[in-house]
Coordinates of C-alpha atoms in Angstrom, one line a residue:
Chain A
X1 CA 0.0 0.0 0.0
X2 CA 1.2 3.5 -0.9
X3 CA 0.0 6.7 0.6
X4 CA 0.7 9.9 -1.3
X5 CA -0.5 13.4 -1.4
X6 CA -0.8 15.6 -4.4
X7 CA -0.2 19.3 -3.8
X8 CA -2.4 21.5 -5.9
X9 CA -2.2 19.4 -9.0
X10 CA 1.4 18.3 -8.4
X11 CA 2.5 14.8 -9.5
X12 CA 1.8 11.8 -7.3
X13 CA 4.0 8.7 -7.2
X14 CA 1.7 7.2 -9.8
X15 CA 3.5 9.6 -12.2
X16 CA 0.4 11.5 -13.2
X17 CA -0.9 14.7 -11.8
X18 CA -4.2 14.8 -9.8
X19 CA -6.1 16.8 -12.4
X20 CA -5.2 14.2 -15.2
X21 CA -6.2 11.3 -13.0
X22 CA -9.5 12.9 -12.1
X23 CA -10.3 13.9 -15.7
X24 CA -9.8 10.2 -16.6
X25 CA -11.8 8.8 -13.7
X26 CA -13.8 5.8 -15.1
X27 CA -16.6 5.8 -12.5
X28 CA -20.2 5.9 -13.5
X29 CA -20.6 9.4 -12.3
X30 CA -17.8 10.7 -14.4
X31 CA -18.3 8.6 -17.5
X32 CA -21.1 7.1 -19.4
X33 CA -20.7 3.4 -19.1
X34 CA -22.2 2.6 -22.5
X35 CA -20.6 5.1 -24.8
X36 CA -17.6 6.0 -22.7
X37 CA -18.1 9.8 -23.0
X38 CA -17.3 12.0 -20.0
X39 CA -20.2 13.4 -18.2
X40 CA -18.6 16.5 -16.7
X41 CA -17.1 19.8 -18.0
X42 CA -13.5 20.4 -17.2
X43 CA -14.7 23.4 -15.2
X44 CA -16.9 21.2 -13.0
X45 CA -13.8 19.8 -11.4
X46 CA -12.6 21.5 -8.2
X47 CA -9.9 24.0 -8.9
X48 CA -7.5 22.8 -6.1
X49 CA -7.6 19.1 -6.9
X50 CA -5.1 16.9 -5.1
X51 CA -4.6 13.2 -4.5
X52 CA -5.5 12.5 -0.8
X53 CA -4.9 8.8 -0.8
X54 CA -3.8 5.9 -3.1
X55 CA -4.7 2.3 -2.4
X56 CA -3.3 -0.5 -4.5
X57 CA -4.4 -4.1 -5.2
X58 CA -3.1 -6.6 -7.6
X59 CA -5.4 -5.3 -10.4
X60 CA -6.4 -1.8 -9.4
X61 CA -5.2 1.5 -8.1
X62 CA -7.8 3.5 -6.1
X63 CA -7.3 7.2 -5.8
X64 CA -9.1 9.5 -3.3
X65 CA -9.1 13.2 -4.3
X66 CA -9.3 16.2 -2.1
X67 CA -11.1 18.4 -1.5
X68 CA -14.3 16.4 -2.4
X69 CA -13.3 12.8 -1.5
X70 CA -14.1 11.6 -4.9
X71 CA -12.9 8.0 -5.6
X72 CA -11.4 6.8 -8.8
X73 CA -10.6 3.2 -9.4
X74 CA -8.1 2.7 -12.2
X75 CA -7.2 -0.7 -13.7
X76 CA -3.4 -1.3 -13.5
X77 CA -3.6 -2.5 -17.1
X78 CA -5.0 0.9 -18.2
X79 CA -2.6 2.9 -16.2
X80 CA 0.4 0.9 -17.5
X81 CA -0.7 1.6 -21.1
X82 CA -0.5 5.4 -20.5
X83 CA 2.9 6.5 -21.6
X84 CA 4.6 9.7 -22.4
X85 CA 4.1 9.7 -26.1
X86 CA 0.9 10.5 -27.9
X87 CA -0.3 7.7 -30.1
X88 CA -1.3 9.9 -32.9
X89 CA -4.3 9.4 -35.2
X90 CA -2.5 7.7 -38.1
X91 CA -2.6 10.8 -40.3
X92 CA 1.0 12.2 -40.0
X93 CA 4.2 10.9 -41.6
X94 CA 5.1 9.2 -38.4
X95 CA 2.4 6.6 -39.0
X96 CA 2.9 6.2 -42.7
X97 CA 5.3 4.0 -44.7
X98 CA 7.0 6.6 -47.0
X99 CA 8.2 5.3 -50.3
X100 CA 10.2 6.0 -53.4
X101 CA 9.4 4.2 -56.7
X102 CA 12.2 1.7 -56.1
X103 CA 10.7 0.6 -52.8
X104 CA 7.5 -0.5 -54.5
X105 CA 9.2 -2.2 -57.4
X106 CA 8.1 -5.7 -56.2
X107 CA 5.6 -4.6 -53.7
X108 CA 3.0 -2.5 -55.5
X109 CA -0.2 -2.4 -53.4
X110 CA -2.5 -4.3 -55.7
X111 CA -5.7 -6.3 -55.2
X112 CA -8.4 -7.7 -57.4
X113 CA -12.0 -6.4 -57.1
X114 CA -13.5 -9.9 -56.6
X115 CA -11.1 -10.9 -53.8
X116 CA -11.3 -7.4 -52.3
X117 CA -15.1 -7.8 -52.1
X118 CA -15.2 -11.4 -50.9
X119 CA -12.2 -11.6 -48.6
X120 CA -12.2 -9.5 -45.4
X121 CA -8.5 -10.1 -44.9
X122 CA -7.7 -8.9 -48.4
X123 CA -9.9 -5.9 -47.9
X124 CA -8.2 -5.0 -44.6
X125 CA -4.8 -5.5 -46.1
X126 CA -5.7 -3.2 -49.0
X127 CA -7.1 -0.5 -46.7
X128 CA -3.9 -0.7 -44.6
X129 CA -1.9 -0.1 -47.8
X130 CA -4.0 3.0 -48.5
X131 CA -3.6 4.3 -45.0
X132 CA 0.2 3.5 -44.9
X133 CA 1.3 4.1 -48.5
X134 CA -1.3 6.6 -49.6
X135 CA -2.8 4.4 -52.3
X136 CA -3.7 1.0 -53.6
X137 CA -4.8 -0.4 -57.0
X138 CA -8.0 -2.4 -57.3
X139 CA -7.8 -4.3 -60.6
X140 CA -10.6 -5.8 -62.7
X141 CA -13.3 -3.5 -61.4
X142 CA -16.3 -3.6 -63.8
X143 CA -16.1 -0.8 -66.4
X144 CA -19.7 0.3 -65.6
X145 CA -20.3 4.0 -64.9
X146 CA -20.6 4.8 -61.2
X147 CA -18.7 1.6 -60.1
X148 CA -16.2 4.0 -58.5
X149 CA -18.9 5.1 -56.0
X150 CA -19.5 1.4 -55.2
X151 CA -15.8 1.0 -54.4
X152 CA -15.8 4.1 -52.3
X153 CA -18.8 2.9 -50.3
X154 CA -16.9 -0.3 -49.3
X155 CA -14.8 1.8 -46.9
X156 CA -16.3 5.2 -46.4
X157 CA -18.7 8.0 -47.4
X158 CA -18.7 10.0 -50.7
X159 CA -18.3 13.7 -50.1
X160 CA -20.5 15.5 -52.6
X161 CA -19.1 18.8 -54.0
X162 CA -19.9 21.2 -56.8
X163 CA -18.5 18.6 -59.1
X164 CA -21.2 16.2 -57.9
X165 CA -20.6 12.8 -56.3
X166 CA -18.1 12.0 -59.0
X167 CA -16.1 13.9 -61.5
X168 CA -16.1 12.6 -65.0
X169 CA -12.8 13.1 -66.6
X170 CA -13.4 13.4 -70.3
X171 CA -11.9 15.3 -73.2
X172 CA -14.0 18.4 -74.0
X173 CA -13.9 21.1 -76.6
X174 CA -14.2 24.1 -74.2
X175 CA -12.8 22.6 -71.0
X176 CA -13.6 24.3 -67.7
X177 CA -10.7 22.2 -66.2
X178 CA -7.4 20.9 -67.6
X179 CA -8.5 17.4 -66.6
X180 CA -10.8 17.6 -69.6
X181 CA -8.0 18.0 -72.1
X182 CA -5.5 15.6 -73.6
X183 CA -2.6 17.5 -72.0
X184 CA -0.2 15.6 -69.9
X185 CA -0.5 16.8 -66.3
X186 CA 2.4 16.4 -64.0
X187 CA 2.3 15.1 -60.4
X188 CA -0.1 17.2 -58.3
X189 CA -2.6 17.0 -55.5
X190 CA -6.2 17.7 -56.5
X191 CA -8.5 20.4 -55.2
X192 CA -6.0 22.4 -53.1
X193 CA -8.5 25.3 -53.4
X194 CA -11.0 23.2 -51.4
X195 CA -11.1 23.3 -47.6
X196 CA -11.3 20.6 -46.4
X197 CA -9.3 19.0 -49.2
X198 CA -10.4 15.6 -50.4
X199 CA -9.4 13.0 -47.8
X200 CA -9.0 10.3 -50.4
X201 CA -9.6 10.1 -54.1
X202 CA -10.6 7.3 -56.4
X203 CA -9.8 7.2 -60.1
X204 CA -11.5 4.7 -62.4
X205 CA -10.6 4.3 -66.0
X206 CA -13.7 3.4 -68.0
X207 CA -12.3 3.7 -71.5
X208 CA -9.2 5.1 -73.1
X209 CA -9.4 5.9 -76.8
X210 CA -5.8 7.2 -77.1
X211 CA -2.2 6.2 -76.6
X212 CA -1.0 7.0 -73.1
X213 CA -3.3 8.2 -70.4
X214 CA -1.3 6.3 -67.6
X215 CA -1.6 7.6 -64.1
X216 CA 1.5 7.9 -61.9
X217 CA 1.8 8.2 -58.2
X218 CA 4.3 10.1 -56.1
X219 CA 4.7 10.1 -52.3
X220 CA 4.4 13.8 -51.4
X221 CA 5.2 13.0 -47.7
X222 CA 8.5 11.4 -48.8
X223 CA 9.3 14.4 -51.0
X224 CA 8.7 16.7 -48.0
X225 CA 10.8 14.5 -45.7
X226 CA 13.7 14.5 -48.3
X227 CA 13.4 18.3 -48.6
X228 CA 13.6 18.6 -44.9
X229 CA 16.8 16.5 -44.9
X230 CA 18.4 18.2 -47.8
X231 CA 17.2 21.8 -47.4
X232 CA 15.7 22.4 -44.0
X233 CA 15.3 26.1 -44.7
X234 CA 13.2 25.4 -47.8
X235 CA 11.1 22.9 -45.9
X236 CA 10.5 25.5 -43.2
X237 CA 9.6 28.2 -45.7
X238 CA 7.0 26.0 -47.4
X239 CA 5.6 25.0 -44.1
X240 CA 5.2 28.6 -42.9
X241 CA 3.9 30.3 -46.2
X242 CA 0.2 30.3 -46.8
X243 CA -0.4 29.9 -50.6
X244 CA -3.6 31.0 -52.3
X245 CA -5.3 28.4 -54.5
X246 CA -8.4 29.2 -56.5
X247 CA -10.8 27.5 -58.8
X248 CA -13.9 29.1 -60.3
X249 CA -16.5 28.7 -63.0
X250 CA -19.8 30.5 -63.7
X251 CA -21.4 29.1 -60.6
X252 CA -18.7 28.5 -58.0
X253 CA -15.7 30.2 -56.6
X254 CA -13.4 28.0 -54.4
X255 CA -10.5 29.6 -52.5
X256 CA -8.2 28.2 -49.9
X257 CA -5.0 29.7 -48.5
X258 CA -2.8 27.0 -47.1
X259 CA 0.9 26.1 -47.0
X260 CA 2.3 23.6 -49.5
X261 CA 3.6 21.5 -46.6
X262 CA 1.2 21.4 -43.6
X263 CA 2.7 20.1 -40.4
X264 CA 1.0 19.3 -37.0
X265 CA 2.1 21.3 -34.0
X266 CA 4.9 18.8 -33.3
X267 CA 6.3 19.4 -36.8
X268 CA 5.2 16.1 -38.4
X269 CA 4.0 16.4 -42.0
X270 CA 0.2 16.0 -42.2
X271 CA -0.7 17.2 -45.6
X272 CA 0.9 18.2 -48.9
X273 CA -0.6 20.6 -51.5
X274 CA 1.1 20.8 -54.8
X275 CA -0.7 22.1 -57.9
X276 CA 0.8 24.9 -59.9
X277 CA -2.3 25.0 -62.2
X278 CA -4.6 26.5 -59.5
X279 CA -1.9 28.4 -57.4
X280 CA -2.6 32.1 -57.5
X281 CA -0.2 35.0 -57.5
X282 CA 1.5 34.9 -54.1
X283 CA 1.5 38.2 -52.2
X284 CA 4.8 38.7 -50.4
X285 CA 7.6 41.2 -50.3
X286 CA 9.9 40.8 -53.3
X287 CA 12.8 39.2 -51.4
X288 CA 10.5 36.7 -49.7
X289 CA 9.0 35.8 -53.2
X290 CA 12.5 34.9 -54.4
X291 CA 13.1 32.7 -51.4
X292 CA 9.7 31.1 -51.7
X293 CA 10.2 30.2 -55.4
X294 CA 13.6 28.8 -54.7
X295 CA 12.1 26.5 -52.1
X296 CA 9.0 25.7 -54.2
X297 CA 11.2 24.7 -57.2
X298 CA 13.4 22.6 -55.0
X299 CA 10.4 20.8 -53.7
X300 CA 9.0 20.4 -57.2
X301 CA 12.2 18.9 -58.5
X302 CA 12.0 16.2 -55.8
X303 CA 8.5 15.5 -56.6
X304 CA 9.0 15.3 -60.4
Chain B
X1 CA 9.2 53.7 -71.2
X2 CA 11.4 51.9 -68.7
X3 CA 14.1 49.4 -69.4
X4 CA 15.3 47.2 -66.6
X5 CA 17.2 44.0 -66.3
X6 CA 16.6 41.3 -63.7
X7 CA 19.6 39.3 -62.4
X8 CA 19.0 35.7 -61.8
X9 CA 15.6 36.2 -60.3
X10 CA 16.4 39.5 -58.6
X11 CA 13.8 42.2 -58.3
X12 CA 13.0 44.5 -61.2
X13 CA 11.7 48.0 -60.8
X14 CA 8.2 46.5 -61.1
X15 CA 8.8 45.4 -57.5
X16 CA 8.3 41.7 -58.4
X17 CA 11.0 39.1 -59.1
X18 CA 11.2 37.6 -62.5
X19 CA 10.1 34.1 -61.4
X20 CA 6.9 35.5 -59.8
X21 CA 6.1 37.5 -62.9
X22 CA 6.7 34.6 -65.2
X23 CA 4.7 32.2 -63.0
X24 CA 1.8 34.7 -63.3
X25 CA 2.1 35.3 -67.1
X26 CA -1.4 35.5 -68.4
X27 CA -0.6 34.6 -72.1
X28 CA -2.5 31.8 -73.8
X29 CA 0.6 29.5 -73.8
X30 CA 0.9 29.8 -70.0
X31 CA -2.7 29.9 -68.9
X32 CA -5.9 28.3 -70.2
X33 CA -8.0 31.3 -71.3
X34 CA -11.3 29.7 -70.4
X35 CA -10.7 28.2 -67.0
X36 CA -7.7 30.4 -65.9
X37 CA -5.6 27.4 -64.9
X38 CA -1.9 27.5 -65.5
X39 CA -0.7 25.2 -68.3
X40 CA 2.9 24.5 -67.1
X41 CA 4.7 23.0 -64.2
X42 CA 6.8 25.2 -62.1
X43 CA 9.8 23.0 -63.2
X44 CA 9.0 23.8 -66.8
X45 CA 10.3 27.4 -66.3
X46 CA 14.0 28.1 -67.0
X47 CA 16.1 27.9 -63.9
X48 CA 17.9 31.2 -64.5
X49 CA 14.9 33.4 -65.3
X50 CA 15.5 37.1 -65.6
X51 CA 13.7 40.1 -66.9
X52 CA 15.4 41.2 -70.0
X53 CA 13.1 44.1 -70.9
X54 CA 10.1 46.0 -69.6
X55 CA 7.9 48.1 -71.9
X56 CA 5.0 50.1 -70.6
X57 CA 1.8 51.6 -72.1
X58 CA -1.0 53.4 -70.4
X59 CA -2.8 50.1 -69.7
X60 CA -0.2 47.4 -69.9
X61 CA 3.3 46.4 -68.8
X62 CA 5.1 44.0 -71.2
X63 CA 7.9 41.9 -69.8
X64 CA 10.4 40.0 -71.9
X65 CA 12.2 37.2 -70.0
X66 CA 15.6 35.8 -70.6
X67 CA 16.9 33.2 -71.5
X68 CA 13.9 32.2 -73.6
X69 CA 12.6 35.7 -74.8
X70 CA 9.1 34.7 -73.5
X71 CA 6.7 37.7 -73.5
X72 CA 4.2 38.5 -70.7
X73 CA 1.7 41.3 -71.0
X74 CA 0.3 42.3 -67.6
X75 CA -2.6 44.8 -67.2
X76 CA -1.6 47.7 -65.0
X77 CA -4.9 47.2 -63.1
X78 CA -3.9 43.6 -62.2
X79 CA -0.3 44.5 -61.2
X80 CA -1.5 47.4 -59.0
X81 CA -3.9 45.0 -57.2
X82 CA -0.9 42.8 -56.1
X83 CA 0.2 43.9 -52.7
X84 CA 2.4 42.6 -50.0
X85 CA -0.3 41.0 -47.9
X86 CA -2.1 37.7 -48.6
X87 CA -5.8 38.2 -48.9
X88 CA -6.6 35.1 -47.0
X89 CA -9.4 32.7 -47.6
X90 CA -11.9 34.0 -45.1
X91 CA -11.4 31.2 -42.6
X92 CA -9.2 32.7 -39.9
X93 CA -10.0 35.1 -37.2
X94 CA -8.7 38.0 -39.3
X95 CA -11.7 37.7 -41.6
X96 CA -14.3 37.1 -38.9
X97 CA -16.3 39.5 -36.7
X98 CA -15.5 38.1 -33.2
X99 CA -18.2 38.7 -30.6
X100 CA -19.2 38.5 -27.0
X101 CA -22.9 38.0 -26.0
X102 CA -23.2 41.8 -25.3
X103 CA -22.2 42.6 -28.9
X104 CA -25.1 40.7 -30.3
X105 CA -27.7 42.0 -27.8
X106 CA -29.5 44.0 -30.5
X107 CA -27.9 42.4 -33.5
X108 CA -28.6 38.7 -33.3
X109 CA -28.2 37.3 -36.8
X110 CA -31.8 36.3 -37.5
X111 CA -33.8 35.7 -40.6
X112 CA -37.1 34.1 -41.5
X113 CA -37.3 31.0 -43.7
X114 CA -39.7 32.5 -46.2
X115 CA -37.7 35.7 -46.7
X116 CA -34.4 33.7 -46.7
X117 CA -35.9 31.6 -49.5
X118 CA -37.5 34.3 -51.6
X119 CA -35.0 37.2 -51.2
X120 CA -31.5 36.8 -52.6
X121 CA -30.3 39.8 -50.7
X122 CA -31.6 38.4 -47.4
X123 CA -30.0 35.0 -48.1
X124 CA -26.7 36.7 -48.9
X125 CA -26.9 38.8 -45.7
X126 CA -27.6 35.6 -43.7
X127 CA -24.7 33.7 -45.2
X128 CA -22.4 36.6 -44.6
X129 CA -23.4 36.4 -40.9
X130 CA -22.7 32.7 -40.8
X131 CA -19.2 33.3 -42.4
X132 CA -18.4 36.3 -40.2
X133 CA -20.1 35.5 -36.8
X134 CA -20.1 31.8 -37.1
X135 CA -23.9 31.3 -36.9
X136 CA -27.3 32.6 -38.0
X137 CA -30.8 31.7 -36.8
X138 CA -33.4 30.8 -39.4
X139 CA -36.8 31.2 -37.9
X140 CA -40.2 29.6 -38.8
X141 CA -38.8 26.7 -40.8
X142 CA -41.4 24.0 -41.3
X143 CA -41.2 21.3 -38.5
X144 CA -41.1 18.6 -41.0
X145 CA -38.4 15.9 -40.7
X146 CA -35.5 16.4 -43.1
X147 CA -36.2 20.2 -43.5
X148 CA -32.7 20.7 -42.1
X149 CA -31.3 19.1 -45.2
X150 CA -33.3 21.4 -47.4
X151 CA -31.9 24.4 -45.5
X152 CA -28.3 23.0 -45.9
X153 CA -28.8 22.5 -49.7
X154 CA -29.6 26.3 -50.1
X155 CA -25.9 27.0 -49.6
X156 CA -23.8 23.8 -49.8
X157 CA -23.5 20.1 -49.8
X158 CA -24.3 17.7 -47.0
X159 CA -21.4 15.6 -45.8
X160 CA -22.6 12.1 -45.1
X161 CA -21.0 10.3 -42.2
X162 CA -21.4 7.2 -40.0
X163 CA -24.3 9.2 -38.5
X164 CA -26.0 9.4 -41.9
X165 CA -26.9 12.6 -43.6
X166 CA -28.5 13.9 -40.5
X167 CA -28.2 13.1 -36.8
X168 CA -31.5 12.8 -34.9
X169 CA -31.1 14.1 -31.4
X170 CA -33.6 12.3 -29.3
X171 CA -33.8 10.9 -25.7
X172 CA -33.0 7.2 -25.7
X173 CA -32.9 4.6 -23.0
X174 CA -29.4 3.2 -23.7
X175 CA -27.8 6.2 -25.4
X176 CA -24.7 5.7 -27.6
X177 CA -24.2 9.4 -27.3
X178 CA -24.8 12.0 -24.5
X179 CA -26.8 14.0 -27.1
X180 CA -29.5 11.3 -26.6
X181 CA -30.0 12.1 -22.9
X182 CA -31.8 14.9 -21.0
X183 CA -28.5 16.1 -19.6
X184 CA -27.5 19.7 -20.0
X185 CA -24.4 19.8 -22.2
X186 CA -22.0 22.8 -21.8
X187 CA -20.6 24.7 -24.7
X188 CA -18.6 22.4 -27.0
X189 CA -17.6 21.9 -30.6
X190 CA -19.0 18.7 -32.2
X191 CA -17.2 15.8 -33.7
X192 CA -13.7 16.8 -32.7
X193 CA -12.8 13.1 -33.2
X194 CA -13.5 13.5 -36.9
X195 CA -11.0 14.7 -39.5
X196 CA -12.0 16.8 -41.3
X197 CA -14.3 18.2 -38.6
X198 CA -17.7 19.5 -39.7
X199 CA -17.3 22.7 -41.6
X200 CA -20.7 23.9 -40.5
X201 CA -23.6 22.4 -38.5
X202 CA -27.3 22.9 -38.7
X203 CA -29.6 22.3 -35.7
X204 CA -33.3 22.1 -36.2
X205 CA -35.8 21.7 -33.3
X206 CA -38.7 19.6 -34.4
X207 CA -40.4 19.1 -31.1
X208 CA -39.5 19.6 -27.5
X209 CA -41.6 17.7 -24.8
X210 CA -39.7 19.1 -21.8
X211 CA -38.9 22.4 -20.1
X212 CA -35.5 23.8 -21.2
X213 CA -33.7 22.4 -24.2
X214 CA -32.4 25.8 -25.3
X215 CA -29.3 26.0 -27.4
X216 CA -26.6 28.5 -26.7
X217 CA -23.7 29.8 -28.8
X218 CA -20.2 30.9 -27.8
X219 CA -17.6 32.4 -30.1
X220 CA -14.7 30.1 -29.7
X221 CA -12.4 32.4 -31.8
X222 CA -13.1 35.2 -29.4
X223 CA -12.3 33.0 -26.4
X224 CA -9.1 32.0 -28.1
X225 CA -8.2 35.7 -28.8
X226 CA -9.0 36.7 -25.2
X227 CA -6.9 33.9 -23.9
X228 CA -4.0 35.0 -26.1
X229 CA -4.3 38.5 -24.6
X230 CA -4.7 37.5 -21.0
X231 CA -2.4 34.4 -21.0
X232 CA -0.2 34.1 -24.1
X233 CA 1.6 31.1 -22.6
X234 CA -1.6 29.2 -22.2
X235 CA -2.7 30.1 -25.7
X236 CA 0.6 28.9 -27.1
X237 CA 0.4 25.7 -25.1
X238 CA -3.0 24.8 -26.4
X239 CA -1.9 25.7 -29.9
X240 CA 1.1 23.4 -29.7
X241 CA -0.4 20.4 -27.9
X242 CA -2.1 17.7 -30.0
X243 CA -5.1 16.3 -28.0
X244 CA -6.6 12.9 -28.8
X245 CA -10.4 12.8 -29.3
X246 CA -12.2 9.5 -29.8
X247 CA -15.7 8.3 -30.5
X248 CA -16.7 4.7 -31.1
X249 CA -19.7 2.4 -31.2
X250 CA -20.0 -1.2 -32.3
X251 CA -19.4 -0.4 -35.9
X252 CA -17.1 2.7 -36.0
X253 CA -14.0 4.0 -34.3
X254 CA -13.2 7.7 -35.0
X255 CA -10.0 9.2 -33.8
X256 CA -8.3 12.5 -34.4
X257 CA -5.4 14.1 -32.6
X258 CA -5.4 17.9 -33.0
X259 CA -4.8 20.9 -30.8
X260 CA -7.7 22.7 -29.0
X261 CA -6.6 25.9 -30.8
X262 CA -5.5 25.5 -34.4
X263 CA -3.6 28.4 -36.0
X264 CA -2.5 28.9 -39.5
X265 CA 1.3 29.3 -40.2
X266 CA 1.1 33.0 -39.5
X267 CA -0.5 32.4 -36.0
X268 CA -4.1 33.3 -36.9
X269 CA -6.7 31.2 -35.2
X270 CA -8.4 28.9 -37.8
X271 CA -10.2 26.3 -35.7
X272 CA -11.2 25.6 -32.2
X273 CA -11.9 22.1 -30.7
X274 CA -13.5 22.0 -27.3
X275 CA -15.2 18.9 -26.0
X276 CA -14.3 17.3 -22.8
X277 CA -16.7 14.5 -23.3
X278 CA -14.7 12.8 -26.1
X279 CA -11.3 14.0 -25.1
X280 CA -9.0 11.1 -24.2
X281 CA -6.3 10.7 -21.7
X282 CA -3.5 13.0 -22.8
X283 CA -0.1 11.4 -23.0
X284 CA 2.5 13.8 -21.8
X285 CA 5.2 14.0 -19.1
X286 CA 3.7 14.8 -15.7
X287 CA 4.9 18.5 -15.6
X288 CA 3.6 19.1 -19.0
X289 CA 0.2 17.6 -18.0
X290 CA -0.1 20.1 -15.2
X291 CA 0.7 23.0 -17.5
X292 CA -1.7 21.8 -20.1
X293 CA -4.6 21.4 -17.6
X294 CA -4.0 24.9 -16.3
X295 CA -4.2 26.3 -19.8
X296 CA -7.2 24.1 -20.7
X297 CA -9.1 25.2 -17.6
X298 CA -8.2 28.9 -18.3
X299 CA -9.6 28.5 -21.8
X300 CA -12.7 26.6 -20.5
X301 CA -13.4 29.4 -18.0
X302 CA -13.4 31.9 -20.8
X303 CA -15.7 29.8 -22.9
X304 CA -18.2 29.1 -20.1

């Protein structure tokens, strides 16, 4: 048995301060036992919380708080799982498997539509590839229109936009978008002018009447990581400079101003925007413009 | 007439470096004349771009670039509109009208459904209020189910999620969410465990069988701005600390790890997440936890 006293939120020998322990109390007064949500506001807790007493058994640690004698019973297993590092939400470079083309030479993330549909393990493996590598290829999907929506619905929800639920890429005579032309388009991220940007995109080739038309993939997170290694000043500049992106037609104007490399507060890459087509005139003092373009071109060379 | 020479991307007397001018060339080779998108990659431009010559007329400025003698004709009006300050995309505190309750005492953003629907000016005014103040109240909407979707479609697209297209708030016996209980819920932002978070939310009261049930609004951007004034260290800590939020039921696990106050790279507040119910145990060293909770409680006191 251990007795310990917290002093105005100071650490106990459990290694956690009183306010953290109390905010995570699992009792039925503090937390809905069905949905796990907390039942109190943070301001409902006493201002001068302290640990008055700690009692331990083989499986549990019971904490009594002052000033209100509230009791929290923590499982040892849960407490032991609490470390000093945030687990993350899987969306930054830390939780991805960054790649260069050579890394995927014999390990392209590929599946077939029929096995993806019928085999849970195969579907799970494919979705892990999407989360970790940023993409996967589903072969032999039916070349029926709207099949792409069917694929999307196997793992998520389709976000309707001004383009509708899907965006038909086709060659047009008076194209409102370069996607509707036969022009080769270099590596880019789509819809940087949209906020939020697309979480994920699905491309489905229904028919190709011409030579070419291949799609290529580049790992933008890897390019950002390499830029940080080779040219940290350029990385930092692209991270700190909001860039305006715009798209418009007769009915819609979309505008977002975000950096090319977006990092989380700990500096981890979380998002890359790269699309010269819709990037607008940057508004910065002249010397800053020169530095930005040097960094932008260095990043572009890595990507291309 | 002015002649000037740029040196390897250095500024010209136009005040803009050669690479910026070239990237913004409006000619038909550089830019699609219908959709305005650029037709080249940034890496397509010569590395050693310079301004070889500048010719001016009353309305235009014509720039000749070396080494490739490319010609760009800018309108003076367009050049004059290019300043040294980014215009922003309307989503940070800079472009909002932050408020305290007293500010809205005689200026609550209110409209009526019939005038909102029939009067373009009234609809525009209401949507400006939503963009600037963060909310507007549409009175006398029909109390038919799904009317809320009809309202949403007057200005945007409904984002389907695991909750469906809409989320029915009703009192349940075994609630999977605190929203389904009769409990008072303090000010909060919804779905902080979702990434992207909802851009905008619509609440529609169809029937209320009990006393109470009022909705309240708080300007989270104002609370963040006040915190920055009163306690810059606390503001900075909340801006720099990713916080895990989780929601789950039998079918879905949603997890996002984001700071309570999200700023853009220039430090402007862009997003506030505030929801103790779904905030998970924070993983930080003990001393950092104490500092975090002090900042969190200071922010919460301002909000509440």
